[in-house]
PDB file of C-alpha atoms in Angstrom:
ATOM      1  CA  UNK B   1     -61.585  -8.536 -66.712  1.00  0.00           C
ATOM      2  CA  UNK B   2     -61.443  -7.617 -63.236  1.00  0.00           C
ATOM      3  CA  UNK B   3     -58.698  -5.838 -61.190  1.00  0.00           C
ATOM      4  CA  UNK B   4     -57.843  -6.752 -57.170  1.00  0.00           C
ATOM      5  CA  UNK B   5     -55.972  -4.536 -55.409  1.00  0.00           C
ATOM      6  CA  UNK B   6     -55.214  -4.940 -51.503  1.00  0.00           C
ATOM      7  CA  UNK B   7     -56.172  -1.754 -49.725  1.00  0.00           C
ATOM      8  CA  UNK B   8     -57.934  -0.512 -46.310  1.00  0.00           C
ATOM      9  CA  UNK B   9     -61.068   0.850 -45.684  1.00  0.00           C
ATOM     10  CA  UNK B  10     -61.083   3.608 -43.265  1.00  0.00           C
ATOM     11  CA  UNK B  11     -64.269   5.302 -42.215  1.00  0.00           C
ATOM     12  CA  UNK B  12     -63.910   8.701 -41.456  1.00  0.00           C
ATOM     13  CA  UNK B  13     -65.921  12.378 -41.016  1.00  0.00           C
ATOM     14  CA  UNK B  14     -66.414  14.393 -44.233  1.00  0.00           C
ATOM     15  CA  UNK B  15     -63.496  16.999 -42.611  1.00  0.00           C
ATOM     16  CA  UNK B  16     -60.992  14.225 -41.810  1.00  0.00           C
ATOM     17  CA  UNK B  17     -61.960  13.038 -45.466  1.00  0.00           C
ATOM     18  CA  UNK B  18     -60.833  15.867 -46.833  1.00  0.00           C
ATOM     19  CA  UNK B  19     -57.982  16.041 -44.816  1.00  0.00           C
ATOM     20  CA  UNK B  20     -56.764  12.776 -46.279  1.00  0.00           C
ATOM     21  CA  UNK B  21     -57.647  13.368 -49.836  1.00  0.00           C
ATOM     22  CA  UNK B  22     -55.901  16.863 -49.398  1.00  0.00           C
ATOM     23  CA  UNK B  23     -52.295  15.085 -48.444  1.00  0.00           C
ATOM     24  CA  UNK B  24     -53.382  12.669 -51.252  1.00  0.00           C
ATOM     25  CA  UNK B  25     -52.641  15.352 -53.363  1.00  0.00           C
ATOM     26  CA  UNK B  26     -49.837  17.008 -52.229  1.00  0.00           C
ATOM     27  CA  UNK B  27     -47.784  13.753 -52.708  1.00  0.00           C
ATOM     28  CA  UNK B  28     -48.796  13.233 -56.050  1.00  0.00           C
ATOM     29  CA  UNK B  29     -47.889  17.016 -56.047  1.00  0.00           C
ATOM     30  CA  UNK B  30     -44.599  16.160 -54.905  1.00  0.00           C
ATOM     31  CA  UNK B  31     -43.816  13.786 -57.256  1.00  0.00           C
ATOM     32  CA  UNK B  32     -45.163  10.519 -55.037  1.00  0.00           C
ATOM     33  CA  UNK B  33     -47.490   7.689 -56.333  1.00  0.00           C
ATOM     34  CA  UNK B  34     -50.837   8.303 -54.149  1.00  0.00           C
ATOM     35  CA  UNK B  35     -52.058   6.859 -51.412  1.00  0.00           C
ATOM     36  CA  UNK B  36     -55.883   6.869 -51.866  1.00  0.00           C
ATOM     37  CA  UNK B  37     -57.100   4.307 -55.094  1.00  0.00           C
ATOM     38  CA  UNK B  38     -60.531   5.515 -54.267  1.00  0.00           C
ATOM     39  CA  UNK B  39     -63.034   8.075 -52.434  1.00  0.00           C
ATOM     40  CA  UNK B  40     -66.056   5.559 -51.673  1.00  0.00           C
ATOM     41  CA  UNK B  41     -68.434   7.922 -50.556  1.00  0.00           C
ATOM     42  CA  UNK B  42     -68.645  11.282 -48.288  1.00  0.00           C
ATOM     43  CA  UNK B  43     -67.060   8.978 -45.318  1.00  0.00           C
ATOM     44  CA  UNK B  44     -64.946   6.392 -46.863  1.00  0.00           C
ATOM     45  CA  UNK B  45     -61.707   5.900 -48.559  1.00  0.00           C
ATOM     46  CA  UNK B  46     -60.095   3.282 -50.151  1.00  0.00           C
ATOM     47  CA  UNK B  47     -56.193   3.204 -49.260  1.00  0.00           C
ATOM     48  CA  UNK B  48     -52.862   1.671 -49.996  1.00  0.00           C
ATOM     49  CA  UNK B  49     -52.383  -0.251 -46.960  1.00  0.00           C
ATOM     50  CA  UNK B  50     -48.444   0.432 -46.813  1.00  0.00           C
ATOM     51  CA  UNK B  51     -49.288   4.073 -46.006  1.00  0.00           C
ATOM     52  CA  UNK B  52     -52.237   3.749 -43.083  1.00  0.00           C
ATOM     53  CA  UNK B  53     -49.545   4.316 -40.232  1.00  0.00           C
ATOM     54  CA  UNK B  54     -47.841   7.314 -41.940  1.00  0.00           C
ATOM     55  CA  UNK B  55     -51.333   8.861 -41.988  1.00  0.00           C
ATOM     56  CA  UNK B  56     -52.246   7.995 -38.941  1.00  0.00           C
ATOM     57  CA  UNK B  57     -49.379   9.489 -37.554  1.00  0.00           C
ATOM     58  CA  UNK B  58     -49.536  12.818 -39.808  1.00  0.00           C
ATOM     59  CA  UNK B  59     -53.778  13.397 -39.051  1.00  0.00           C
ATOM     60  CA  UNK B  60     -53.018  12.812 -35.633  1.00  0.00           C
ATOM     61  CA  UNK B  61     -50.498  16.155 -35.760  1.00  0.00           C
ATOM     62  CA  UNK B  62     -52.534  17.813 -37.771  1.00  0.00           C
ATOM     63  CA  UNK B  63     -55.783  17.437 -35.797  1.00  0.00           C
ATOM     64  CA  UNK B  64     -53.368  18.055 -32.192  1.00  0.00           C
ATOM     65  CA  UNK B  65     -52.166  21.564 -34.234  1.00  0.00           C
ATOM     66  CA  UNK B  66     -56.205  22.416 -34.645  1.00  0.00           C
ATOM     67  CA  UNK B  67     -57.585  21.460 -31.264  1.00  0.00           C
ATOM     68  CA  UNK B  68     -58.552  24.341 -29.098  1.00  0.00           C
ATOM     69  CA  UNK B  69     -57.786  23.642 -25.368  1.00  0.00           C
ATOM     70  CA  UNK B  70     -58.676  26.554 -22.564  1.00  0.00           C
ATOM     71  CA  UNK B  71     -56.620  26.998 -20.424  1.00  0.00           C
ATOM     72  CA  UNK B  72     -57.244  26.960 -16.652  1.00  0.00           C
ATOM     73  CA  UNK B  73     -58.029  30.193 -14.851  1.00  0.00           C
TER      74      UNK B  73
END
């Protein structure tokens, strides 16, 4: 029997990947039902669509907190 499930595909970089799949588990962690139904391959991921915004927003701080700027002399 076969199983459908509504989700989104987002292609990403292998770091980002693991970025993702790293907050996957810390809400599972947490006691939250995950996000991510399935890691495709080394740049895709398979995601509850009710959650794409939410990680949007939270990769989007995490990659502003790693980004190196310089600074003007």
């Amino acid at each position: 029997m076969v199983k459908a499930r509504r989700g989104v595909l987002i292609e990403c970089d292998p770091a980002v990947k693991q970025i993702i799949l790293d907050l996957d588990n810390k809400q599972e962690e947490s006691g939250q039902p995950r996000f991510v139904y399935e890691s495709l391959d080394e740049t895709h991921l398979f995601v509850d669509p009710e959650y794409v915004e939410e990680l949007r927003r939270t990769l989007d701080e995490i990659l502003e907190e790693n980004t190196y700027r310089m600074e003007e002399l």
